[in-house]
XYZ file of N, CA and C in Angstrom:
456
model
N 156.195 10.822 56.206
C 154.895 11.365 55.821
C 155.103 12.636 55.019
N 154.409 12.365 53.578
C 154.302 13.920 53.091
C 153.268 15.025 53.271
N 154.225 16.080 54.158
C 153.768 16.685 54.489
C 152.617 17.878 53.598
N 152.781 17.784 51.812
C 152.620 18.554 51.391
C 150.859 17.702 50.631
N 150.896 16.442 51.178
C 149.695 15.678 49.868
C 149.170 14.810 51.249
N 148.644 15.059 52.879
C 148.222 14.376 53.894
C 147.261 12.933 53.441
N 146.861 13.726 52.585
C 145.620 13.072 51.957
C 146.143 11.433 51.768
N 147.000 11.908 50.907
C 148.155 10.156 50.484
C 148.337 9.810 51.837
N 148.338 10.017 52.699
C 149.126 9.590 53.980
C 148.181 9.244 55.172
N 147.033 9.441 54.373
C 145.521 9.507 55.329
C 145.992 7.682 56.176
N 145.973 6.474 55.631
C 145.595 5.207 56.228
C 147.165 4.825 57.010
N 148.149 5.809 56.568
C 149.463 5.404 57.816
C 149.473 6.319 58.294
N 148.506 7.125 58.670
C 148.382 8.242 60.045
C 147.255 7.398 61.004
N 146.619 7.373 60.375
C 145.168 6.166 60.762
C 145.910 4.923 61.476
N 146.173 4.502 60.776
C 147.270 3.078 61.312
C 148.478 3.423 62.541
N 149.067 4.684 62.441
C 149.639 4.694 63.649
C 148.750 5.751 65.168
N 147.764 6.214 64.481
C 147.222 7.071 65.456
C 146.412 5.235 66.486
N 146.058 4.637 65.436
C 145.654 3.257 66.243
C 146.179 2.741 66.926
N 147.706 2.476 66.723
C 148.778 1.929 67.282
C 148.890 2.532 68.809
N 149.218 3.739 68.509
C 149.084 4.693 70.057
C 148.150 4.664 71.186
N 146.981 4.543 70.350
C 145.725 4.669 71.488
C 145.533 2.982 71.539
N 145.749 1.847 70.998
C 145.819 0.713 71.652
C 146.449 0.252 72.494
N 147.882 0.878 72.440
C 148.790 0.910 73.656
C 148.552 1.442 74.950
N 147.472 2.565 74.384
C 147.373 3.415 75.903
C 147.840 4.463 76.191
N 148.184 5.235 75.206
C 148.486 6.329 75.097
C 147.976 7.549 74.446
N 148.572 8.677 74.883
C 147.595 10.048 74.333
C 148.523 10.705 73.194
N 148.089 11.404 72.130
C 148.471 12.081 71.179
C 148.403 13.189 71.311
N 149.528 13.925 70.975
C 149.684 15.383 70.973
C 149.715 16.224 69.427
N 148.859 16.921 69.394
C 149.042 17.510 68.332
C 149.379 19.125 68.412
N 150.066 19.699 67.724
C 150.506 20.920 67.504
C 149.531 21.716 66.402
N 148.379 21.970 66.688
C 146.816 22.624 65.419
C 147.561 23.503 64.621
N 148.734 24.315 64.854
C 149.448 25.383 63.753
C 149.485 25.049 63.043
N 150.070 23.373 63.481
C 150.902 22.647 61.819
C 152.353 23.265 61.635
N 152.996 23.889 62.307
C 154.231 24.645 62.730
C 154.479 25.186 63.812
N 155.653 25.463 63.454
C 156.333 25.986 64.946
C 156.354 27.626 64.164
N 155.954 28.456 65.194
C 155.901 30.162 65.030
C 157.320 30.661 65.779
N 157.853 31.965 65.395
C 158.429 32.692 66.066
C 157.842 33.734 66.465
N 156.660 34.314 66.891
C 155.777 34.992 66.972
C 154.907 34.709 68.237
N 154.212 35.759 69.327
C 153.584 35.252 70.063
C 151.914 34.866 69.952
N 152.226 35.396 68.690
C 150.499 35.526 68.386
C 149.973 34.133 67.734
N 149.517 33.414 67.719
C 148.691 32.417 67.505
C 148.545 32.679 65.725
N 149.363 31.205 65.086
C 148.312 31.027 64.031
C 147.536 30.542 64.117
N 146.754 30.619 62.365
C 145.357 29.697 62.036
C 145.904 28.259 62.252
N 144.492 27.533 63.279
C 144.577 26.272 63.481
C 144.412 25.463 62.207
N 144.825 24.222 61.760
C 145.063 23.186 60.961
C 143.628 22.782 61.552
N 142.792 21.956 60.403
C 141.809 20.747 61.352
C 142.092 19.416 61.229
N 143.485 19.262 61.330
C 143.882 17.410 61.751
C 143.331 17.503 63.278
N 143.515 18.027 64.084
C 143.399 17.476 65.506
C 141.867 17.426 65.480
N 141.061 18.432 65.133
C 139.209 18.205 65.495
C 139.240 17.058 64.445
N 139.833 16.616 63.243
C 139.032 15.503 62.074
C 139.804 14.463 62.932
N 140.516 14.121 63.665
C 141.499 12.509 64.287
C 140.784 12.473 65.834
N 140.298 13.464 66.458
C 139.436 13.588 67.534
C 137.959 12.794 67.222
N 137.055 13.091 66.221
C 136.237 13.127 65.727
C 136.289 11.664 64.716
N 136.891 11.248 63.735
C 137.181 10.237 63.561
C 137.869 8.182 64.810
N 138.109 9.170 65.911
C 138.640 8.289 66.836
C 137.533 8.283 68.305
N 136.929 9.559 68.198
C 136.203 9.296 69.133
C 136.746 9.546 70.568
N 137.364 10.547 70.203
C 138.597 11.561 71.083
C 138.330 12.546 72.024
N 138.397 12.751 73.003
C 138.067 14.246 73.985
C 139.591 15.286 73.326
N 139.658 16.113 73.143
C 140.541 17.473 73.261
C 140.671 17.929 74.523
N 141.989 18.112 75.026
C 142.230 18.478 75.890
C 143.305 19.683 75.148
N 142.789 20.743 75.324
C 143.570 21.750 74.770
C 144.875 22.537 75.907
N 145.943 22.288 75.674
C 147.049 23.382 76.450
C 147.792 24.306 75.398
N 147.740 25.573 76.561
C 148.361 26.856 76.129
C 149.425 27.122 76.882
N 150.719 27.238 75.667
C 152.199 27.123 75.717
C 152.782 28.691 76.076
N 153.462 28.845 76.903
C 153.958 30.481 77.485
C 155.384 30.026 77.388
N 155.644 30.978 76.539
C 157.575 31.287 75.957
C 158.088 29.648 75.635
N 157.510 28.941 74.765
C 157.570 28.121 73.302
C 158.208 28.873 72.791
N 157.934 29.473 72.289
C 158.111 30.320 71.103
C 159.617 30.523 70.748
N 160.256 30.997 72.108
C 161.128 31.636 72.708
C 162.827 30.442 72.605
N 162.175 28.773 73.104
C 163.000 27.915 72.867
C 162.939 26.827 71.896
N 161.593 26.573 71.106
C 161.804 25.853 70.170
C 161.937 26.890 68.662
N 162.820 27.391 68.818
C 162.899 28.408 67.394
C 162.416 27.236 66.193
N 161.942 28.421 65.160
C 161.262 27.660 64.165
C 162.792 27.426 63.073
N 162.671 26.764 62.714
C 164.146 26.162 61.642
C 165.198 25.697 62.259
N 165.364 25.530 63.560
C 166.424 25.564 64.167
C 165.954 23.801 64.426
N 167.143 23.222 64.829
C 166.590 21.430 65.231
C 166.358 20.997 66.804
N 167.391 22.089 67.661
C 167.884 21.876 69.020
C 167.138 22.917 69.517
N 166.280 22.666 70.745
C 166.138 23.541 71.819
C 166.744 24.270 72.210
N 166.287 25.844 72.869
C 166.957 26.064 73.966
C 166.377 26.011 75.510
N 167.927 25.925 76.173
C 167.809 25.717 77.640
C 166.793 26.759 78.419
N 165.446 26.568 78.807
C 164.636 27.562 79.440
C 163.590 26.754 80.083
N 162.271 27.721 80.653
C 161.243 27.117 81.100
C 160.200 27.258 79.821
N 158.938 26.885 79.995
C 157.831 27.021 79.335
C 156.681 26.398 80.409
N 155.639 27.468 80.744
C 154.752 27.383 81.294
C 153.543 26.584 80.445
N 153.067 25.875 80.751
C 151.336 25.183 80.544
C 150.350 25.507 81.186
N 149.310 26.009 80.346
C 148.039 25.767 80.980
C 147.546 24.627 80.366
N 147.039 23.663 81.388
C 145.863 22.701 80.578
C 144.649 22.817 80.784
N 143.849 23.054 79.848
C 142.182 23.717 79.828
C 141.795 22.276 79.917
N 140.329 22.914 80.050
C 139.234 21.640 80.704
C 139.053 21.168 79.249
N 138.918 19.872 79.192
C 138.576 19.015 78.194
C 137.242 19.327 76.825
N 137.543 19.179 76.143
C 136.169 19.178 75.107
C 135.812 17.870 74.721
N 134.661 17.176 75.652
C 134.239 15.654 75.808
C 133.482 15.448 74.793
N 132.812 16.299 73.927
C 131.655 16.184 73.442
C 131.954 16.718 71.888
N 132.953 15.878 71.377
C 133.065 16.570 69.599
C 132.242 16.258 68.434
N 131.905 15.057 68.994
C 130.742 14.817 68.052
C 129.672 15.987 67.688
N 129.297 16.670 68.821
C 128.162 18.132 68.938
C 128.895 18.829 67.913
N 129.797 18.794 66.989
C 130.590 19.807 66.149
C 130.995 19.678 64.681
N 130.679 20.103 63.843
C 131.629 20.058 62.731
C 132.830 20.184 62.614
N 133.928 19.765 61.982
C 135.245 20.021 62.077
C 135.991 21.295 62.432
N 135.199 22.172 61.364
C 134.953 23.895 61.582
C 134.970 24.291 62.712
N 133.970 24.322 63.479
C 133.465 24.556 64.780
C 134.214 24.245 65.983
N 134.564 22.615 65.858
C 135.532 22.246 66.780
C 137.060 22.529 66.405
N 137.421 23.214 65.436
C 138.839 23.500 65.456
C 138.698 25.195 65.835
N 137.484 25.684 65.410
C 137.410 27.212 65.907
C 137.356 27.377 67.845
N 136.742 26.284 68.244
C 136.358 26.339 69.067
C 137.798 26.286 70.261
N 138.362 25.343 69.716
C 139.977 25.112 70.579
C 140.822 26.201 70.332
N 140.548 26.599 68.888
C 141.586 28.334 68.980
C 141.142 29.537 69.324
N 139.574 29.545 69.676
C 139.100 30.407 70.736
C 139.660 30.552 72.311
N 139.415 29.068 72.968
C 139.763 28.689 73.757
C 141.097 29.037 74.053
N 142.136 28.603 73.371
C 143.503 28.911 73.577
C 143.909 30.616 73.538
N 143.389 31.120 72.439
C 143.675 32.473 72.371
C 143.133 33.328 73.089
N 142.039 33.235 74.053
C 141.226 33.598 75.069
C 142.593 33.722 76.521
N 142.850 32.413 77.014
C 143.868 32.398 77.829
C 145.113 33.041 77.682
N 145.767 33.025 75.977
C 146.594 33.430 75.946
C 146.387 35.675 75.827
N 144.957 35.933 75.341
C 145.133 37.460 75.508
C 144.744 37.284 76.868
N 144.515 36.785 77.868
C 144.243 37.346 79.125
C 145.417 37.396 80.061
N 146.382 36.791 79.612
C 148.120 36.264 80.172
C 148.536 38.045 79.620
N 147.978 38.679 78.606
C 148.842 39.867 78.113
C 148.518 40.690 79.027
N 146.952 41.075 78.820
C 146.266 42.084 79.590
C 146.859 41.782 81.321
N 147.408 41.156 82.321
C 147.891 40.517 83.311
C 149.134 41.418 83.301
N 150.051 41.183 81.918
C 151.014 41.371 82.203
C 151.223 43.205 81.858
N 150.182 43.313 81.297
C 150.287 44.978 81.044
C 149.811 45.502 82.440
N 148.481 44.559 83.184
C 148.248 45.472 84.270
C 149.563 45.571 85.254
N 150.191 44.670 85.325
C 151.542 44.647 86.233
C 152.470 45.667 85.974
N 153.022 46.250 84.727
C 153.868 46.936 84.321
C 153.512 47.893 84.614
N 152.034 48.343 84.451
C 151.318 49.462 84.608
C 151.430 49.582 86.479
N 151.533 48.903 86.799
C 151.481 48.986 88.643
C 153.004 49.337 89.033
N 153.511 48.327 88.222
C 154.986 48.746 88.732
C 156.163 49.982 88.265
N 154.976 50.684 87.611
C 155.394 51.913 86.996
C 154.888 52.890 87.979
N 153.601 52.898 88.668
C 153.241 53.809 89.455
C 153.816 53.622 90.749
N 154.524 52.602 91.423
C 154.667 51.871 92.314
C 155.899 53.049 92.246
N 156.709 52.904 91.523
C 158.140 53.625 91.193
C 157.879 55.044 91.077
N 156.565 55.483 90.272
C 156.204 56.924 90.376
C 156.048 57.748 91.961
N 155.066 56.579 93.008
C 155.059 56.532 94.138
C 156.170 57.201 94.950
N 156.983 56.057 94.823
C 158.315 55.934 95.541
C 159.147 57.242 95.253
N 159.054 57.957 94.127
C 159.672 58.569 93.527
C 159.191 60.306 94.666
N 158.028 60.326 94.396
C 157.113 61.432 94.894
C 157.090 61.485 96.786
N 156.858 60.142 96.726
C 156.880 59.887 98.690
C 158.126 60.116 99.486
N 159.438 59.886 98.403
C 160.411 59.961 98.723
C 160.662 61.139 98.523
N 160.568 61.871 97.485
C 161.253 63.581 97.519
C 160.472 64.018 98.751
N 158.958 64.135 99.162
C 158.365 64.419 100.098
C 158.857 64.216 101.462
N 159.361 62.977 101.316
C 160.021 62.191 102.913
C 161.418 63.330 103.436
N 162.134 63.356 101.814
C 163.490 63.798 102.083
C 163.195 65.199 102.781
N 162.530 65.788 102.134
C 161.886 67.250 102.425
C 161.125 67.480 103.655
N 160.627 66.594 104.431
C 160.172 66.568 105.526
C 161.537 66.114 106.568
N 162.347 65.210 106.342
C 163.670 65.152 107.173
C 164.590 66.773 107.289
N 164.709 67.249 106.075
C 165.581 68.370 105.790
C 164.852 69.247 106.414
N 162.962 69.788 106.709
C 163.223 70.502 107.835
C 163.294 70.252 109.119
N 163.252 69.281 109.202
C 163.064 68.576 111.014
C 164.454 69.299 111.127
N 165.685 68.543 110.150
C 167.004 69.145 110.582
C 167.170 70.809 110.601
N 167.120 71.534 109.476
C 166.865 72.546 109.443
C 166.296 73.397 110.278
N 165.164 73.067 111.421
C 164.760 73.274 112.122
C 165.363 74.120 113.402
């Protein structure tokens, strides 16, 4: 498939997206249209809302945690790691949408989960910084309360 003219390639994407879902199976699409080295979300592609919408498709949108990290972009081979999934609740109803709408709507969705995974991880750092500030303060205090018991 050329990747650069889809258009030419419109009735053997059609023809195998058929193939799949007659068999019984689900399609995965990647909306970037690439693989990022970056954690930030590109602009979504609208193949997945126009093959949803043309097929008569629910979206089931999942958000990928440290992707990024093992499918490097240019590279062919994985690396050895985890990658967390969220799978969001379905979008049953695409017809209610223009292509627009429903491809804005899934990279809302995704990028929603994915800034709330940040803000999570800042409040943690932020805890486990005071946690250590704590420890730091309770402990000179502690030591200083032993040293006069002894002193005493």
């Amino acid at each position: 498939i050329d990747r650069k003219n889809a258009q030419l390639n419109l009735p053997k994407i059609n023809k195998s997206i058929s193939e799949v879902l007659e068999a019984g199976h689900s399609i995965m699409i990647f909306p970037e249209g690439t693989r990022s080295n970056q954690k930030k979300l590109l602009p979504f592609k609208k193949g997945a809302a126009n093959i949803s919408k043309a097929f008569n498709l629910p979206i089931v949108p999942v958000v990928t945690h440290n992707a990024h990290t093992l499918m490097v972009k240019g590279k062919v081979w994985f690396k050895k790691g985890n990658i967390h999934l969220d799978i969001l609740d379905p979008i049953e109803n695409t017809d209610e949408f223009t292509t627009d709408e429903l491809t804005n709507l899934i990279y809302e969705k995704i990028n929603r989960v994915l800034n709330a995974q940040k803000w999570i991880k800042k409040i943690l750092k932020l805890f486990f910084i005071l946690f250590i500030f704590y420890q730091f303060i309770y402990g000179f205090w502690f030591c200083k309360q032993i040293e006069s018991i002894i002193n005493f």
